[in-house]
Tab-separated table of C-alpha atoms in Angstrom:
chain	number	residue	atom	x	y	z
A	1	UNK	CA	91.558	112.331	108.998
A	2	UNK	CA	92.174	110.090	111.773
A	3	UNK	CA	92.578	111.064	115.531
A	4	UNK	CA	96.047	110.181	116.547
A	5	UNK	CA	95.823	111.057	120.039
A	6	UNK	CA	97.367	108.205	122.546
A	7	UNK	CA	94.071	107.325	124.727
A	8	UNK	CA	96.923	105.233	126.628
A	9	UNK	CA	99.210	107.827	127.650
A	10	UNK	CA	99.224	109.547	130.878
A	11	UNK	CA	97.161	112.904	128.986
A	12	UNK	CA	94.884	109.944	128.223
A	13	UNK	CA	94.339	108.396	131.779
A	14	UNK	CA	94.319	111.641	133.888
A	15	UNK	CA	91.150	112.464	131.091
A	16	UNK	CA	89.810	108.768	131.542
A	17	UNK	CA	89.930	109.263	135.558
A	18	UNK	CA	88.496	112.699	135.119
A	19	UNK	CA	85.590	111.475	133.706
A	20	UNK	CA	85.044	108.027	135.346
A	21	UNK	CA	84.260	110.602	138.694
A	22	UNK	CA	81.465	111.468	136.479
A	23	UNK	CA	80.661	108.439	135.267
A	24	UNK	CA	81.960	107.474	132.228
A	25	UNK	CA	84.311	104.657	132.184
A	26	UNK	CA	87.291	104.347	130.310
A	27	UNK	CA	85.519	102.105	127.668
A	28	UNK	CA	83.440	104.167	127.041
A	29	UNK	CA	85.844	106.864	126.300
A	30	UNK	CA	87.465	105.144	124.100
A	31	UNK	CA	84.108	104.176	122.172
A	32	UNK	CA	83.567	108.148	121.975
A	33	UNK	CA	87.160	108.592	120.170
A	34	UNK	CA	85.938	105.804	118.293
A	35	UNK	CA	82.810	107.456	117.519
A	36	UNK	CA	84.564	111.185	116.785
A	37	UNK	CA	86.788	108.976	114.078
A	38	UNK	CA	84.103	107.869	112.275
A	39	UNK	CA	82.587	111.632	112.255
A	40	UNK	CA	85.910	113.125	110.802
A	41	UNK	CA	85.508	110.455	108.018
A	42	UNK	CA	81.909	111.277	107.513
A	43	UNK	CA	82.296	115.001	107.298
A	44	UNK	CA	85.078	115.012	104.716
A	45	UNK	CA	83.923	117.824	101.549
A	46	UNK	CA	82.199	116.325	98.529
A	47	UNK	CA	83.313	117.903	95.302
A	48	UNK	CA	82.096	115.525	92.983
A	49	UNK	CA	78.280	113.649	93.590
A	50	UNK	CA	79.190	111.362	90.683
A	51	UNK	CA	81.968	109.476	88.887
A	52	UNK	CA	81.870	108.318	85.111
A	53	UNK	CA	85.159	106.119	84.773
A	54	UNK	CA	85.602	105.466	81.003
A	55	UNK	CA	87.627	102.398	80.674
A	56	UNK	CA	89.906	101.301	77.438
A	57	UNK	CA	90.687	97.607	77.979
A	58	UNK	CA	93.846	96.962	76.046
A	59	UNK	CA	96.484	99.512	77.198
A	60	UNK	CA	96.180	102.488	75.177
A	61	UNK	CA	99.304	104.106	74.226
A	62	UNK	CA	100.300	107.266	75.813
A	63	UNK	CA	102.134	108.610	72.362
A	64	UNK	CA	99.276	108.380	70.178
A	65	UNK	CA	96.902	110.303	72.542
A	66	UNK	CA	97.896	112.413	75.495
A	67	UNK	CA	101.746	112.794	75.340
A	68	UNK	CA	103.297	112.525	72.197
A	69	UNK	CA	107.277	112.581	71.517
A	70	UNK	CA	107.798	114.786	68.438
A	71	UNK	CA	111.369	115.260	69.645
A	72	UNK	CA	112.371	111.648	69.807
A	73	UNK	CA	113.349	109.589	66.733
A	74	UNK	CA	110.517	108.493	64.703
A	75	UNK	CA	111.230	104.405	65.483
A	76	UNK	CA	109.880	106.104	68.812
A	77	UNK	CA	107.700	108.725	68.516
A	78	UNK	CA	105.661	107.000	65.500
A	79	UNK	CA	103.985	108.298	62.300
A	80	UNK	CA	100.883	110.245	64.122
A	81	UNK	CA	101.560	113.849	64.493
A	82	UNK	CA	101.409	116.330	67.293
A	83	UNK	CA	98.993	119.153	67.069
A	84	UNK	CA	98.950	122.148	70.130
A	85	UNK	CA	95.867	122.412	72.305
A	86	UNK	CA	93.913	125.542	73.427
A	87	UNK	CA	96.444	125.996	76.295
A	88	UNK	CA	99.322	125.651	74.156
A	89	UNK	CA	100.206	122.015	74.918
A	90	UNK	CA	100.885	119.257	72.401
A	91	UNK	CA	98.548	116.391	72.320
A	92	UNK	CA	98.494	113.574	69.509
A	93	UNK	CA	96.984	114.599	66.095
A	94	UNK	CA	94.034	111.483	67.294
A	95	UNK	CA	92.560	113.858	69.711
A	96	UNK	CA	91.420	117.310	67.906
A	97	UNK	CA	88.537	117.625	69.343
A	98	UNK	CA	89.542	117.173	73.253
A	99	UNK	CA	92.885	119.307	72.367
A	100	UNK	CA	90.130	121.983	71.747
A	101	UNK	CA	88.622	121.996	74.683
A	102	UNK	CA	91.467	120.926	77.295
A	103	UNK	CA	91.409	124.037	79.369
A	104	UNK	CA	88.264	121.891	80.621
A	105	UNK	CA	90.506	118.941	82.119
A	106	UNK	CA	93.658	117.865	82.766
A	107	UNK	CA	96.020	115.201	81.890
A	108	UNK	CA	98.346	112.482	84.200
A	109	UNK	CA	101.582	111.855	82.012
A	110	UNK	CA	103.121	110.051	84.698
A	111	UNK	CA	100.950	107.366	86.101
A	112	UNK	CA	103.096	104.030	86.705
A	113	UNK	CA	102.596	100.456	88.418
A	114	UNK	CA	104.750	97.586	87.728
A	115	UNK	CA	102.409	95.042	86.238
A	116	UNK	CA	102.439	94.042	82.502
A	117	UNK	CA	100.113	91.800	82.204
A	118	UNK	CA	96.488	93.026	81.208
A	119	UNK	CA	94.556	91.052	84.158
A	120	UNK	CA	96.757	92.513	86.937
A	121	UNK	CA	97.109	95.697	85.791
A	122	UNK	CA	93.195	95.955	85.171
A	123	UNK	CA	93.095	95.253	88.730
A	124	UNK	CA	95.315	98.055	89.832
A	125	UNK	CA	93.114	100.786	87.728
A	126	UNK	CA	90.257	99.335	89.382
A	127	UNK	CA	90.774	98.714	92.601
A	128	UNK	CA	93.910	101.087	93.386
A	129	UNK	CA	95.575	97.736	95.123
A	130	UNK	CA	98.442	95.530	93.602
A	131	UNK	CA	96.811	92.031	93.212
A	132	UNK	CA	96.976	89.752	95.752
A	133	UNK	CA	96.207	85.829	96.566
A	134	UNK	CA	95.422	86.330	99.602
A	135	UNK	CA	92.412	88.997	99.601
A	136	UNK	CA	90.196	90.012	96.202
A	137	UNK	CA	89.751	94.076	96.906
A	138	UNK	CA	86.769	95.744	95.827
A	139	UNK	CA	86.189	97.940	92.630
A	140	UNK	CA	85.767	101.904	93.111
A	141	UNK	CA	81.748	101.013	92.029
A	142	UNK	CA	81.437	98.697	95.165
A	143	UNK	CA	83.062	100.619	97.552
A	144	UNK	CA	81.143	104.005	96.921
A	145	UNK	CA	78.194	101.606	96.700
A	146	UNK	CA	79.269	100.658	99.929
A	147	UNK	CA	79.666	103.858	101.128
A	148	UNK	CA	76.888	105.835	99.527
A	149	UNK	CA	73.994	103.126	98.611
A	150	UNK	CA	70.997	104.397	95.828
A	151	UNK	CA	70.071	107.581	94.962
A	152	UNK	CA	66.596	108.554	93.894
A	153	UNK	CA	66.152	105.032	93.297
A	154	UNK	CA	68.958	104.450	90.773
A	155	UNK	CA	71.936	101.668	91.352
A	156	UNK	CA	74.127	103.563	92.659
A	157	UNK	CA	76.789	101.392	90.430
A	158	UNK	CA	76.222	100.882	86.835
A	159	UNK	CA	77.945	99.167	84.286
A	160	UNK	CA	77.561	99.898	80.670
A	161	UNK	CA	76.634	97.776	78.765
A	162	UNK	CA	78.408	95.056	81.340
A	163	UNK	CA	80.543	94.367	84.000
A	164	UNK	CA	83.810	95.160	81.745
A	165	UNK	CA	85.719	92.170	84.172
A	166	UNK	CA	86.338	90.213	86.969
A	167	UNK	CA	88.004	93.305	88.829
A	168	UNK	CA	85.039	95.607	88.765
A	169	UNK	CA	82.887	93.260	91.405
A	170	UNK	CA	82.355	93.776	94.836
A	171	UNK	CA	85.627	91.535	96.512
A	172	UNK	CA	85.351	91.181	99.842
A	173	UNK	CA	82.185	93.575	100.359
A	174	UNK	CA	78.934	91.807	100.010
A	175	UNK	CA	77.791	90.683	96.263
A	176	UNK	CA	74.981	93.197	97.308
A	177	UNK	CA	76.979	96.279	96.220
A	178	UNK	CA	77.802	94.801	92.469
A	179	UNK	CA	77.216	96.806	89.405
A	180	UNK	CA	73.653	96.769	87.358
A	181	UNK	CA	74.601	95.439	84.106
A	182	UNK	CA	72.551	97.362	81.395
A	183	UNK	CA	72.997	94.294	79.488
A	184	UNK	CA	72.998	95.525	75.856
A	185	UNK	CA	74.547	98.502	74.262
A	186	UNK	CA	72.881	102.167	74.061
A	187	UNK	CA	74.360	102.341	70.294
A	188	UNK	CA	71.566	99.310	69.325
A	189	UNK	CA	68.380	99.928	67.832
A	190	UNK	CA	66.607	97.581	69.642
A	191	UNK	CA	68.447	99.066	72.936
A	192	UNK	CA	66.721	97.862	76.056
A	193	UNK	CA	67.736	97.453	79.596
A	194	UNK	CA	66.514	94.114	80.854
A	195	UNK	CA	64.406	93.543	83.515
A	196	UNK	CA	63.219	97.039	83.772
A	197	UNK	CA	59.428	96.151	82.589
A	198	UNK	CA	57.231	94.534	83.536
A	199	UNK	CA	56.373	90.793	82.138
A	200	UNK	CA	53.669	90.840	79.450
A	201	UNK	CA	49.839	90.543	81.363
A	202	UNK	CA	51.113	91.569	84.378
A	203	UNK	CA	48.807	94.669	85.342
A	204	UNK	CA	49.910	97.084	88.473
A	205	UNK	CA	47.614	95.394	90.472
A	206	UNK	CA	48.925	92.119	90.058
A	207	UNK	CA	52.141	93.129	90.369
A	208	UNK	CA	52.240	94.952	93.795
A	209	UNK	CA	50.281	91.433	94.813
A	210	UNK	CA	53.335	89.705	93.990
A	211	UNK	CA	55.332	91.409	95.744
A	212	UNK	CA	53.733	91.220	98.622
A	213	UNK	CA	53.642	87.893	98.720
A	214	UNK	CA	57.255	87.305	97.924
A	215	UNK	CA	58.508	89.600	100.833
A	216	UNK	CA	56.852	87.888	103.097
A	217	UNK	CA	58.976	84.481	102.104
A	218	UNK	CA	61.606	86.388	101.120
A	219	UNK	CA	62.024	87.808	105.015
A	220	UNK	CA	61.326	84.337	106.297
A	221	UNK	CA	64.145	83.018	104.352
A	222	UNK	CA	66.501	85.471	104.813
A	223	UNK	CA	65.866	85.879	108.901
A	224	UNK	CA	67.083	81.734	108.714
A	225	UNK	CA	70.033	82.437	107.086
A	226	UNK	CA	73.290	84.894	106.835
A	227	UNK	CA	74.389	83.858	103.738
A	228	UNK	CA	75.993	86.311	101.886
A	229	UNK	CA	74.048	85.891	98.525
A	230	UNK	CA	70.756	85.608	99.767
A	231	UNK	CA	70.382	88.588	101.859
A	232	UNK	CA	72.381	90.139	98.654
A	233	UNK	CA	69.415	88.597	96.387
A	234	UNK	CA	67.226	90.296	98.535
A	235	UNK	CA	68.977	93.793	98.220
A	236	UNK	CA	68.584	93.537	94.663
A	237	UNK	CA	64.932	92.648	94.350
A	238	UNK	CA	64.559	95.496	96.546
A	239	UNK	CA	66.442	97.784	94.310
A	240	UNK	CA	64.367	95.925	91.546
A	241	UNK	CA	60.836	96.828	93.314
A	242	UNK	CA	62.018	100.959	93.485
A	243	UNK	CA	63.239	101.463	89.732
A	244	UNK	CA	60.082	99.386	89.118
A	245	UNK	CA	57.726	102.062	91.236
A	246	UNK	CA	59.612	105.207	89.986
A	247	UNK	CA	59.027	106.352	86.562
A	248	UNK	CA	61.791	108.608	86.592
A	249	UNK	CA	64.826	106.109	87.810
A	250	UNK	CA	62.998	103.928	84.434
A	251	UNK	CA	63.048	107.167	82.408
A	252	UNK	CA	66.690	107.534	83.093
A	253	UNK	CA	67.741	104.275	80.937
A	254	UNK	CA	65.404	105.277	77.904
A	255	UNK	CA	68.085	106.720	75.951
A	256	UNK	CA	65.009	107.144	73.322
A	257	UNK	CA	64.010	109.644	75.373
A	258	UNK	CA	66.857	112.115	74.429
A	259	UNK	CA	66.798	114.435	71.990
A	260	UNK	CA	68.109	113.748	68.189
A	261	UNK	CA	70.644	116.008	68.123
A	262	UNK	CA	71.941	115.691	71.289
A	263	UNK	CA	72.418	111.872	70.254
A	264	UNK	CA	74.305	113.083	67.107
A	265	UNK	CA	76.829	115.265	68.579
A	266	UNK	CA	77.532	112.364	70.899
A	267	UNK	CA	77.745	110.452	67.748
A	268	UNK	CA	75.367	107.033	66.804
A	269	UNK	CA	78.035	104.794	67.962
A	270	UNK	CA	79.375	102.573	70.636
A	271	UNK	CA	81.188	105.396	71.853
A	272	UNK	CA	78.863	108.255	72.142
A	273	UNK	CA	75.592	106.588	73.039
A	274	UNK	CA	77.844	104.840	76.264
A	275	UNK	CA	78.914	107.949	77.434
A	276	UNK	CA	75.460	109.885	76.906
A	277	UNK	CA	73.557	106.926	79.014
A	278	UNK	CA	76.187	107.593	81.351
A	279	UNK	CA	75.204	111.059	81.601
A	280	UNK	CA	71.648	110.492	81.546
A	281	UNK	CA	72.423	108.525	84.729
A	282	UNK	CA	74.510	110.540	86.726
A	283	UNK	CA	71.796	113.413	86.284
A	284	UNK	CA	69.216	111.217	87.206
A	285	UNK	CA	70.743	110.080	90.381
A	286	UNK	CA	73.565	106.930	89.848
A	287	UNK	CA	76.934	107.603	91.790
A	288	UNK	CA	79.434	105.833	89.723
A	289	UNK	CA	78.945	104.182	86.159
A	290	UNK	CA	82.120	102.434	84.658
A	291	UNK	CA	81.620	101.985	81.011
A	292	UNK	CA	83.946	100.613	78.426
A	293	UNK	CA	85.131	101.424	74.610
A	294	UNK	CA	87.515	99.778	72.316
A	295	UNK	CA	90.012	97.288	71.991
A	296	UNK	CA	93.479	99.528	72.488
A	297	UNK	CA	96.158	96.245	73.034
A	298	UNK	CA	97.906	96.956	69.837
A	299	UNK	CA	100.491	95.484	69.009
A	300	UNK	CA	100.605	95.702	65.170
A	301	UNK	CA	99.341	98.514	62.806
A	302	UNK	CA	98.896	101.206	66.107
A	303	UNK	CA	98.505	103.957	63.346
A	304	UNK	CA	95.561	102.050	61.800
A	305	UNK	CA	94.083	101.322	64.893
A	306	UNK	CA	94.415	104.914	66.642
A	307	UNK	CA	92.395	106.011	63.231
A	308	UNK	CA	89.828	103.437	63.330
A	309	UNK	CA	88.735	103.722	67.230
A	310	UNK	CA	89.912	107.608	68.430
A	311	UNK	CA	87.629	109.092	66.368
A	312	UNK	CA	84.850	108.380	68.113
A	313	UNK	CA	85.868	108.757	71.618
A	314	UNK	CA	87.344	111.891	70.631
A	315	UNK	CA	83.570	112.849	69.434
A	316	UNK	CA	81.981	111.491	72.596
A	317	UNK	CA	83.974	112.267	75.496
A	318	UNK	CA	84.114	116.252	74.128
A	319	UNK	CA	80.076	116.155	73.827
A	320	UNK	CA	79.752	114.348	77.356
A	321	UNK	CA	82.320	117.299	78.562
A	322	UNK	CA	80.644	119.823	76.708
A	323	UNK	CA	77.204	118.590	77.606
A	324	UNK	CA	77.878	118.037	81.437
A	325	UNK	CA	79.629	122.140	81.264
A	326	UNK	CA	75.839	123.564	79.717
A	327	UNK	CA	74.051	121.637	82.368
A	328	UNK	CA	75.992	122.954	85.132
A	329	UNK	CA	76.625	119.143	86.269
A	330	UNK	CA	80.332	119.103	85.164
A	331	UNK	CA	81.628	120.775	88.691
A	332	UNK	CA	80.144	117.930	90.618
A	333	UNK	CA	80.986	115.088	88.038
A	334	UNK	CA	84.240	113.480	87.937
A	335	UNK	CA	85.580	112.124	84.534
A	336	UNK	CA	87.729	109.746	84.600
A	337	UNK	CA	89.465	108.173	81.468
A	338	UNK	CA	92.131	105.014	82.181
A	339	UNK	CA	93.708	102.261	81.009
A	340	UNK	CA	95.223	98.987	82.893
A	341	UNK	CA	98.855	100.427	81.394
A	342	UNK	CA	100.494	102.426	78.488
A	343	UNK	CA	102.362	100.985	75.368
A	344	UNK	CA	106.211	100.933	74.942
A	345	UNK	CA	108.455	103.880	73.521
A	346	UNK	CA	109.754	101.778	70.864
A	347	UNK	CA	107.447	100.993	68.010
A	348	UNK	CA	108.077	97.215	67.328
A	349	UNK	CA	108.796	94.994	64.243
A	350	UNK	CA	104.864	94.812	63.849
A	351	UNK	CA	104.490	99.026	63.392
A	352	UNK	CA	102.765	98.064	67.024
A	353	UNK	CA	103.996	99.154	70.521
A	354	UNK	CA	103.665	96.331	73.274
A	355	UNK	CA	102.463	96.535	76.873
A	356	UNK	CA	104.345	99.025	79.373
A	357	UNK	CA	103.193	99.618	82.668
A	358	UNK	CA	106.228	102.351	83.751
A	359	UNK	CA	104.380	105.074	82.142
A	360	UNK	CA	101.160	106.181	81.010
A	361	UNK	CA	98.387	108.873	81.008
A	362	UNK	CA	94.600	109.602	82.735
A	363	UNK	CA	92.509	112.171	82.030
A	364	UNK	CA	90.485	113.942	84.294
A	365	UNK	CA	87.794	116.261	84.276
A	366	UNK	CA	84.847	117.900	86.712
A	367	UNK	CA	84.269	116.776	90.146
A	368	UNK	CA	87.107	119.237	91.564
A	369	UNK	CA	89.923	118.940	89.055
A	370	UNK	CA	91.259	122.192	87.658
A	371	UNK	CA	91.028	122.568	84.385
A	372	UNK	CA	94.028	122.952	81.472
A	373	UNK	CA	96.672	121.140	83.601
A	374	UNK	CA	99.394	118.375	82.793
A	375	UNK	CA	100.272	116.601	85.608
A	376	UNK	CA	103.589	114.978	85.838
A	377	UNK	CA	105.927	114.239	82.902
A	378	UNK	CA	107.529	110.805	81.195
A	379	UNK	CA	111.017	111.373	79.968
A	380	UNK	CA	112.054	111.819	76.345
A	381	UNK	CA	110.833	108.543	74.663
A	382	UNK	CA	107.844	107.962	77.145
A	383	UNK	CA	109.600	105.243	78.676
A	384	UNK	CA	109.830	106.319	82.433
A	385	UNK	CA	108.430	109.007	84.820
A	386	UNK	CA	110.647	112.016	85.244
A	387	UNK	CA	108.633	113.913	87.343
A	388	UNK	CA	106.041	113.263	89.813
A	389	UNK	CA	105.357	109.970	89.306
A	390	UNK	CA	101.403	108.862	90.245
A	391	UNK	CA	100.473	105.313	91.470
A	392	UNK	CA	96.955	103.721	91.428
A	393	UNK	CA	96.875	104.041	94.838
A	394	UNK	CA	96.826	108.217	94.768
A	395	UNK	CA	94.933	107.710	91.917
A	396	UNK	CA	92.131	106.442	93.900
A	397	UNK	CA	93.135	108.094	96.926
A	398	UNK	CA	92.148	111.193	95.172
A	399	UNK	CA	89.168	110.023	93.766
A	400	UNK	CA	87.607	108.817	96.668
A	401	UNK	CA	88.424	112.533	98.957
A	402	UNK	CA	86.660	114.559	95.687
A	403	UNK	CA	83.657	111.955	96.810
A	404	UNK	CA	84.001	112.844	100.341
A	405	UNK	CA	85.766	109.422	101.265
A	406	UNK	CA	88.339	109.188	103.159
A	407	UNK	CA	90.326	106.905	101.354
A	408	UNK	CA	92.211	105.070	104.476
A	409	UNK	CA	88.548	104.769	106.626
A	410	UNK	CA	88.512	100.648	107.011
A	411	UNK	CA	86.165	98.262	105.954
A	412	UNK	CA	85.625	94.883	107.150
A	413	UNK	CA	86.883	91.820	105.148
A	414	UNK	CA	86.470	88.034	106.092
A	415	UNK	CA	87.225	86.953	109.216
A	416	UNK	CA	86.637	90.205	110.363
A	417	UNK	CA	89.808	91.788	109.088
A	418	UNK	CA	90.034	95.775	109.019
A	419	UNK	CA	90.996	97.185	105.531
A	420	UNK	CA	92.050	100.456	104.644
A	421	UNK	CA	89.599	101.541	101.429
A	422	UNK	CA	93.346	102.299	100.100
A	423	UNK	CA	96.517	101.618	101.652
A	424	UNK	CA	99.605	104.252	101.602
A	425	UNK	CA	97.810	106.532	98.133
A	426	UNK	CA	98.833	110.371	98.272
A	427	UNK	CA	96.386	112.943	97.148
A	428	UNK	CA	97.381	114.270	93.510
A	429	UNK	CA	96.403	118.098	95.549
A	430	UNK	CA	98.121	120.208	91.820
A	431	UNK	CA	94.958	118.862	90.241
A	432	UNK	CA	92.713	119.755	92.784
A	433	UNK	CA	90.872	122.868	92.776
């Protein structure tokens, strides 16, 4: 959405002289184009106000969820079955309860990067960059952070119940727009979000004293000083100060507060509760919460592990879908569901499959994806692409435009280095309604 027009060519002077006679210099014009850039990126359509990314660290194999082989030999398409889904699609007998409702999202078979090994390809899901030495990019969180700062008080970035890694910070962008940590896990009974109360005799009163007192050093110190953390540390006492004064940002972390049943159908585990906080949030106000479940790097007994762990994100992401659908929030909340890479074709010596980056499947939902539609295709054994291959980079590409972001705007880096949000992603415009 950028303005391509050549303020240098002759078009460009004549207009330059033209105006000059009426007194705007040629600078000046070409702060004005600048200017009328930045508007086209700010007036881009938002589709979705939210993003829940649910993360499975490991690799989780594409054969045992969202494509399945029944054709291929069984050393490659394993001992799970396939069973058809309410569009008529096979996905893996792990998934019953998604294949019932998967007119309601859609599914990437053809995603593919070229990195193996779990760190760097956790760092292309997250980031939609290949890694580099030179530059640490910034997580989706940071940069719609960036972008978007709080809502009704909420972090507009939340992590549940941590940061999942190193590659969901803030890179180059100031520590300022990090994820909020919930440190513990919703499924707990003694779940509680730290640092959301206040300290034990500290009345109202007392409280608002303190604060008064500490922004008065706090803008002393940070007037003396542009270092990075310490105007960040200021941020996020500020952020600190407006959950503390709005009862309903607090409110949104009491998962208490939610109804019994609706915590059953999400199911009393890691799983469900995770993904209902997440919902909690994004009603309440947060733009993007990143949570993680499981352990998916499998490389022995995938048939015992796809039984243990599915189960109950099979439960938990069909409640959250359901849930967000009755509360009319699902059209303006994207779902996204990824792994750092799939698993290979071959089932190994182990009965596990090993890392394989060439091809692997998302799942989206909400937030301007059409509904019931398989993207892309891996060949026979799930080994390659064979038809419109997807990289991070329009992965995020397209994420970012449903959020109204232009995913090539620039940010600044150190050394005051422009930086395309994304550099060279394609929008994935079949899944996008």
């Amino acid at each position: 959405m950028r303005c391509h027009g050549n303020p240098f060519s002759r078009r460009g002077f004549l207009a330059a002289g033209a105006l000059g006679g009426l007194g705007l210099s040629l600078p000046e014009l070409l702060m004005r184009q600048a200017m009328a850039e930045q508007k086209n990126y700010d007036f881009v359509k938002a589709r979705a106000k939210s993003v829940i990314h649910i993360y499975l660290p490991g690799g989780m194999a594409q054969q045992e969820s969202f494509d399945p082989k029944p054709y291929s030999p069984l050393e490659y398409r394993g001992e799970l079955r396939p069973i058809k889904t309410k569009t008529g699609e096979h996905f893996c007998e792990t998934v019953p309860q998604l294949a019932k409702r998967n007119d309601k999202f859609s599914v990437i078979r053809s995603m593919t990067h070229g990195e193996a090994a779990h760190e760097r390809g956790t760092h292309n899901m997250f980031t939609g960059y290949k890694p580099s030495p030179a530059l640490r990019y910034p997580s989706f969180g940071s940069v719609v952070s960036h972008e978007y700062g709080p809502r009704n008080n909420l972090p507009p970035y939340v992590c549940i119940p941590n940061v999942p890694n190193e590659f969901a910070g803030t890179g180059y962008l100031p520590s300022s727009y990090g994820g909020f940590a919930l440190g513990s896990d919703p499924a707990r009974s003694d779940f509680k979000v730290r640092d959301l109360d206040l300290a034990g005799g500290v009345t109202d009163e007392r409280f608002m004293r303190r604060k008064a007192a500490l922004e008065i050093v706090n803008n002393k110190f940070v007037s003396s000083t542009g270092a990075d953390n310490v105007g960040a540390m200021n941020t996020f006492y500020e952020r600190a100060y407006s959950l503390l004064d709005t009862p309903q940002a607090k409110e949104a972390f009491d998962i208490g507060k939610e109804d019994a049943k609706m915590r059953d159908r999400y199911g009393r585990h890691d799983a469900g509760q995770r993904l209902l906080m997440a919902r909690r949030l994004v009603e309440a106000g947060t733009r993007l919460v990143t949570l993680t479940y499981g352990s998916w790097d499998m490389h022995t007994n995938i048939t015992t592990g796809f039984r243990s762990q599915m189960p109950k994100l099979d439960q938990g992401l069909s409640a959250l879908i359901d849930d967000l659908s009755s509360r009319g929030l699902l059209d303006e909340t994207l779902v996204m569901v990824s792994s750092e890479f799939g698993r290979t074709p071959k089932v190994n010596k182990d009965a596990g499959r090993d890392h394989w980056p060439k091809v692997f499947s998302v799942m989206l939902a909400g937030g301007g994806i059409k509904g019931g539609v398989i993207h892309g295709a891996s060949d026979s054994t799930a080994a390659e692409p064979e038809e419109d291959a997807v990289s991070p980079a329009d992965l995020a590409t397209t994420m970012y435009r449903l959020m109204g972001i232009v995913a090539d705007k620039e940010l600044m880096a150190p050394g005051d280095r422009p930086i395309e949000i994304v550099d060279g992603g394609k929008l994935i415009k079949p899944l996008m309604v």
